[in-house]
């Protein structure tokens, strides 16, 4: 028996090796958002540093901030009544002896409010934006400004002996170390508190004397200074 031999086909095997390392595929990994072809990456630039020389500017004193034109006091005639109202301040509670009913801290508490009311009212005219209002009022109500105004009253011997006694009483207010007290110092802080105590005391006992003192310090106490001036000017022009 003859056997036929069938030649086996030749199979060529080609192999290739990837020399770059590939990470294994993770189906749970978050996908990167597609890049926007319209946006071009800008080269990072180092921030520019501008050297500026600090210049010292002298701030106006509290007395300069409260100054009004000299013609104001000459034109305006003060009256206890304006537009049918006796006073512009809210009526104080009736207290016979405030020093017996309240301590110095309580009077300084209400005095701080009344003092700031005078300051806000003083800067109401001419009309300003809120930021400028706040800047001017803050410059007057800070304890350093209150201390300067108190020194003005004491140096001119404007206060009575009773009022000086209230100042000494309010100067001894005990308070914790606040940020304002650390900034201005204990002595300045205590003197400012004594002025607030005097304002609160006079608000409860003698509003007329309070307005005299605030006018002496430079605060305007008329209901509307600008309207009164315009009315007085119009009368002068018509006459």
GROMACS .gro file of C-alpha atoms in nm:
model
  239
    1UNK     CA    1   0.000   0.000   0.000
    2UNK     CA    2   0.140   0.330  -0.105
    3UNK     CA    3   0.101   0.626   0.128
    4UNK     CA    4   0.081   0.973  -0.013
    5UNK     CA    5   0.246   1.242   0.189
    6UNK     CA    6   0.066   1.580   0.185
    7UNK     CA    7   0.288   1.870   0.255
    8UNK     CA    8   0.170   2.075   0.564
    9UNK     CA    9   0.104   2.446   0.502
   10UNK     CA   10   0.356   2.686   0.637
   11UNK     CA   11   0.219   2.938   0.895
   12UNK     CA   12   0.411   3.258   0.946
   13UNK     CA   13   0.381   3.401   1.298
   14UNK     CA   14   0.471   3.763   1.354
   15UNK     CA   15   0.505   3.909   1.705
   16UNK     CA   16   0.539   4.270   1.812
   17UNK     CA   17   0.622   4.424   2.148
   18UNK     CA   18   0.480   4.759   2.273
   19UNK     CA   19   0.761   4.938   2.448
   20UNK     CA   20   0.524   5.200   2.602
   21UNK     CA   21   0.369   5.118   2.937
   22UNK     CA   22  -0.010   5.125   2.936
   23UNK     CA   23  -0.237   5.157   3.237
   24UNK     CA   24  -0.497   4.893   3.295
   25UNK     CA   25  -0.847   5.000   3.202
   26UNK     CA   26  -1.077   5.080   3.493
   27UNK     CA   27  -1.442   5.117   3.394
   28UNK     CA   28  -1.526   5.293   3.723
   29UNK     CA   29  -1.266   5.563   3.686
   30UNK     CA   30  -1.406   5.914   3.624
   31UNK     CA   31  -1.376   6.029   3.269
   32UNK     CA   32  -1.199   6.349   3.179
   33UNK     CA   33  -1.420   6.616   3.024
   34UNK     CA   34  -1.357   6.673   2.657
   35UNK     CA   35  -1.134   6.962   2.579
   36UNK     CA   36  -1.291   7.264   2.423
   37UNK     CA   37  -1.114   7.323   2.094
   38UNK     CA   38  -1.211   7.692   2.100
   39UNK     CA   39  -1.017   7.766   2.417
   40UNK     CA   40  -0.648   7.807   2.391
   41UNK     CA   41  -0.425   7.762   2.692
   42UNK     CA   42  -0.253   8.081   2.791
   43UNK     CA   43   0.100   8.069   2.918
   44UNK     CA   44   0.130   8.126   3.288
   45UNK     CA   45   0.276   8.462   3.373
   46UNK     CA   46   0.440   8.550   3.700
   47UNK     CA   47   0.256   8.812   3.907
   48UNK     CA   48   0.401   9.156   3.881
   49UNK     CA   49   0.511   9.314   4.207
   50UNK     CA   50   0.472   9.688   4.233
   51UNK     CA   51   0.680   9.861   4.493
   52UNK     CA   52   0.511  10.163   4.644
   53UNK     CA   53   0.648  10.405   4.895
   54UNK     CA   54   0.411  10.461   5.186
   55UNK     CA   55   0.336  10.826   5.242
   56UNK     CA   56   0.209  10.955   5.573
   57UNK     CA   57  -0.101  11.174   5.553
   58UNK     CA   58  -0.213  11.388   5.840
   59UNK     CA   59  -0.576  11.316   5.922
   60UNK     CA   60  -0.803  11.606   6.017
   61UNK     CA   61  -0.881  11.644   6.382
   62UNK     CA   62  -1.226  11.580   6.520
   63UNK     CA   63  -1.275  11.954   6.569
   64UNK     CA   64  -1.203  12.016   6.200
   65UNK     CA   65  -1.453  11.746   6.100
   66UNK     CA   66  -1.729  11.916   6.298
   67UNK     CA   67  -1.663  12.266   6.167
   68UNK     CA   68  -1.941  12.443   5.982
   69UNK     CA   69  -1.927  12.772   5.790
   70UNK     CA   70  -1.924  13.071   6.022
   71UNK     CA   71  -2.232  13.215   5.854
   72UNK     CA   72  -2.444  12.929   5.988
   73UNK     CA   73  -2.458  13.056   6.343
   74UNK     CA   74  -2.523  13.411   6.226
   75UNK     CA   75  -2.820  13.325   6.004
   76UNK     CA   76  -2.995  13.064   6.219
   77UNK     CA   77  -3.190  13.188   6.516
   78UNK     CA   78  -3.224  12.910   6.768
   79UNK     CA   79  -3.566  12.830   6.898
   80UNK     CA   80  -3.698  12.559   7.123
   81UNK     CA   81  -3.966  12.484   6.862
   82UNK     CA   82  -3.925  12.393   6.496
   83UNK     CA   83  -4.209  12.289   6.265
   84UNK     CA   84  -4.436  12.258   6.568
   85UNK     CA   85  -4.210  12.019   6.759
   86UNK     CA   86  -4.045  12.108   7.086
   87UNK     CA   87  -3.738  11.884   7.059
   88UNK     CA   88  -3.596  11.643   6.809
   89UNK     CA   89  -3.461  11.394   7.062
   90UNK     CA   90  -3.684  11.110   7.181
   91UNK     CA   91  -3.839  11.189   7.517
   92UNK     CA   92  -3.626  11.048   7.800
   93UNK     CA   93  -3.783  10.839   8.076
   94UNK     CA   94  -3.871  11.030   8.388
   95UNK     CA   95  -3.611  10.946   8.651
   96UNK     CA   96  -3.578  11.157   8.961
   97UNK     CA   97  -3.227  11.048   9.058
   98UNK     CA   98  -3.049  10.872   8.770
   99UNK     CA   99  -2.735  10.804   8.974
  100UNK     CA  100  -2.942  10.614   9.228
  101UNK     CA  101  -3.148  10.421   8.974
  102UNK     CA  102  -2.867  10.335   8.729
  103UNK     CA  103  -2.497  10.266   8.744
  104UNK     CA  104  -2.242  10.452   8.535
  105UNK     CA  105  -2.225  10.177   8.272
  106UNK     CA  106  -2.602  10.205   8.210
  107UNK     CA  107  -2.581  10.580   8.156
  108UNK     CA  108  -2.279  10.535   7.927
  109UNK     CA  109  -2.481  10.278   7.733
  110UNK     CA  110  -2.763  10.521   7.654
  111UNK     CA  111  -2.516  10.810   7.624
  112UNK     CA  112  -2.326  10.629   7.351
  113UNK     CA  113  -2.649  10.600   7.150
  114UNK     CA  114  -2.743  10.967   7.197
  115UNK     CA  115  -2.391  11.080   7.112
  116UNK     CA  116  -2.392  10.884   6.786
  117UNK     CA  117  -2.736  11.023   6.704
  118UNK     CA  118  -2.590  11.373   6.724
  119UNK     CA  119  -2.300  11.266   6.502
  120UNK     CA  120  -2.522  11.107   6.237
  121UNK     CA  121  -2.751  11.405   6.234
  122UNK     CA  122  -2.459  11.647   6.203
  123UNK     CA  123  -2.327  11.480   5.888
  124UNK     CA  124  -2.669  11.435   5.727
  125UNK     CA  125  -2.612  11.743   5.508
  126UNK     CA  126  -2.485  11.765   5.246
  127UNK     CA  127  -2.619  11.429   5.123
  128UNK     CA  128  -2.344  11.168   5.083
  129UNK     CA  129  -2.323  10.799   5.004
  130UNK     CA  130  -2.344  10.549   5.285
  131UNK     CA  131  -1.971  10.477   5.286
  132UNK     CA  132  -1.887  10.845   5.333
  133UNK     CA  133  -2.151  10.877   5.605
  134UNK     CA  134  -2.000  10.584   5.793
  135UNK     CA  135  -1.644  10.714   5.755
  136UNK     CA  136  -1.729  11.055   5.897
  137UNK     CA  137  -1.943  10.928   6.180
  138UNK     CA  138  -1.686  10.663   6.275
  139UNK     CA  139  -1.414  10.928   6.290
  140UNK     CA  140  -1.621  11.123   6.544
  141UNK     CA  141  -1.761  10.844   6.762
  142UNK     CA  142  -1.433  10.660   6.816
  143UNK     CA  143  -1.295  10.687   7.169
  144UNK     CA  144  -0.993  10.894   7.061
  145UNK     CA  145  -1.225  11.160   6.919
  146UNK     CA  146  -1.445  11.156   7.229
  147UNK     CA  147  -1.138  11.202   7.445
  148UNK     CA  148  -1.027  11.501   7.235
  149UNK     CA  149  -1.370  11.664   7.267
  150UNK     CA  150  -1.373  11.605   7.640
  151UNK     CA  151  -1.033  11.771   7.673
  152UNK     CA  152  -1.178  12.073   7.490
  153UNK     CA  153  -1.457  12.105   7.747
  154UNK     CA  154  -1.218  12.068   8.039
  155UNK     CA  155  -0.954  12.307   7.903
  156UNK     CA  156  -1.216  12.579   7.848
  157UNK     CA  157  -1.367  12.518   8.193
  158UNK     CA  158  -1.712  12.480   8.038
  159UNK     CA  159  -1.849  12.213   8.270
  160UNK     CA  160  -2.005  12.265   8.609
  161UNK     CA  161  -1.886  12.094   8.924
  162UNK     CA  162  -2.181  11.853   8.910
  163UNK     CA  163  -2.094  11.759   8.553
  164UNK     CA  164  -1.729  11.706   8.645
  165UNK     CA  165  -1.843  11.480   8.926
  166UNK     CA  166  -2.042  11.273   8.675
  167UNK     CA  167  -1.727  11.249   8.462
  168UNK     CA  168  -1.527  11.114   8.757
  169UNK     CA  169  -1.807  10.868   8.827
  170UNK     CA  170  -1.817  10.745   8.469
  171UNK     CA  171  -1.438  10.721   8.445
  172UNK     CA  172  -1.436  10.431   8.689
  173UNK     CA  173  -1.650  10.202   8.473
  174UNK     CA  174  -1.509   9.852   8.489
  175UNK     CA  175  -1.493   9.672   8.156
  176UNK     CA  176  -1.313   9.377   8.008
  177UNK     CA  177  -1.020   9.418   7.772
  178UNK     CA  178  -1.180   9.489   7.440
  179UNK     CA  179  -1.012   9.545   7.106
  180UNK     CA  180  -1.089   9.917   7.123
  181UNK     CA  181  -0.944   9.944   7.470
  182UNK     CA  182  -0.625   9.770   7.361
  183UNK     CA  183  -0.595   9.999   7.059
  184UNK     CA  184  -0.652  10.332   7.229
  185UNK     CA  185  -0.525  10.251   7.576
  186UNK     CA  186  -0.706  10.228   7.907
  187UNK     CA  187  -0.676  10.598   7.990
  188UNK     CA  188  -0.827  10.721   7.663
  189UNK     CA  189  -1.097  10.454   7.675
  190UNK     CA  190  -1.198  10.548   8.029
  191UNK     CA  191  -1.218  10.920   7.950
  192UNK     CA  192  -1.434  10.847   7.646
  193UNK     CA  193  -1.663  10.636   7.862
  194UNK     CA  194  -1.691  10.923   8.111
  195UNK     CA  195  -1.808  11.156   7.833
  196UNK     CA  196  -2.072  10.903   7.728
  197UNK     CA  197  -2.182  10.881   8.091
  198UNK     CA  198  -2.223  11.258   8.105
  199UNK     CA  199  -2.425  11.257   7.781
  200UNK     CA  200  -2.653  10.985   7.919
  201UNK     CA  201  -2.691  11.167   8.251
  202UNK     CA  202  -2.784  11.498   8.087
  203UNK     CA  203  -3.021  11.323   7.850
  204UNK     CA  204  -3.219  11.201   8.152
  205UNK     CA  205  -3.195  11.520   8.357
  206UNK     CA  206  -3.139  11.828   8.140
  207UNK     CA  207  -3.177  11.800   7.761
  208UNK     CA  208  -3.130  12.174   7.715
  209UNK     CA  209  -2.791  12.163   7.884
  210UNK     CA  210  -2.700  11.857   7.677
  211UNK     CA  211  -2.771  12.049   7.356
  212UNK     CA  212  -2.560  12.340   7.481
  213UNK     CA  213  -2.264  12.108   7.540
  214UNK     CA  214  -2.303  11.930   7.207
  215UNK     CA  215  -2.327  12.267   7.032
  216UNK     CA  216  -2.011  12.375   7.213
  217UNK     CA  217  -1.835  12.067   7.079
  218UNK     CA  218  -1.941  12.155   6.724
  219UNK     CA  219  -2.245  11.934   6.668
  220UNK     CA  220  -2.542  12.099   6.500
  221UNK     CA  221  -2.868  12.057   6.688
  222UNK     CA  222  -3.119  12.212   6.448
  223UNK     CA  223  -3.386  11.990   6.301
  224UNK     CA  224  -3.262  12.047   5.947
  225UNK     CA  225  -2.969  12.284   5.907
  226UNK     CA  226  -2.972  12.277   5.529
  227UNK     CA  227  -3.341  12.354   5.499
  228UNK     CA  228  -3.316  12.639   5.749
  229UNK     CA  229  -3.023  12.790   5.562
  230UNK     CA  230  -3.202  12.773   5.229
  231UNK     CA  231  -3.513  12.929   5.381
  232UNK     CA  232  -3.312  13.208   5.543
  233UNK     CA  233  -3.122  13.273   5.220
  234UNK     CA  234  -3.444  13.291   5.017
  235UNK     CA  235  -3.585  13.544   5.263
  236UNK     CA  236  -3.272  13.757   5.230
  237UNK     CA  237  -3.289  13.745   4.850
  238UNK     CA  238  -3.658  13.833   4.842
  239UNK     CA  239  -3.609  14.116   5.090
   0.00000   0.00000   0.00000
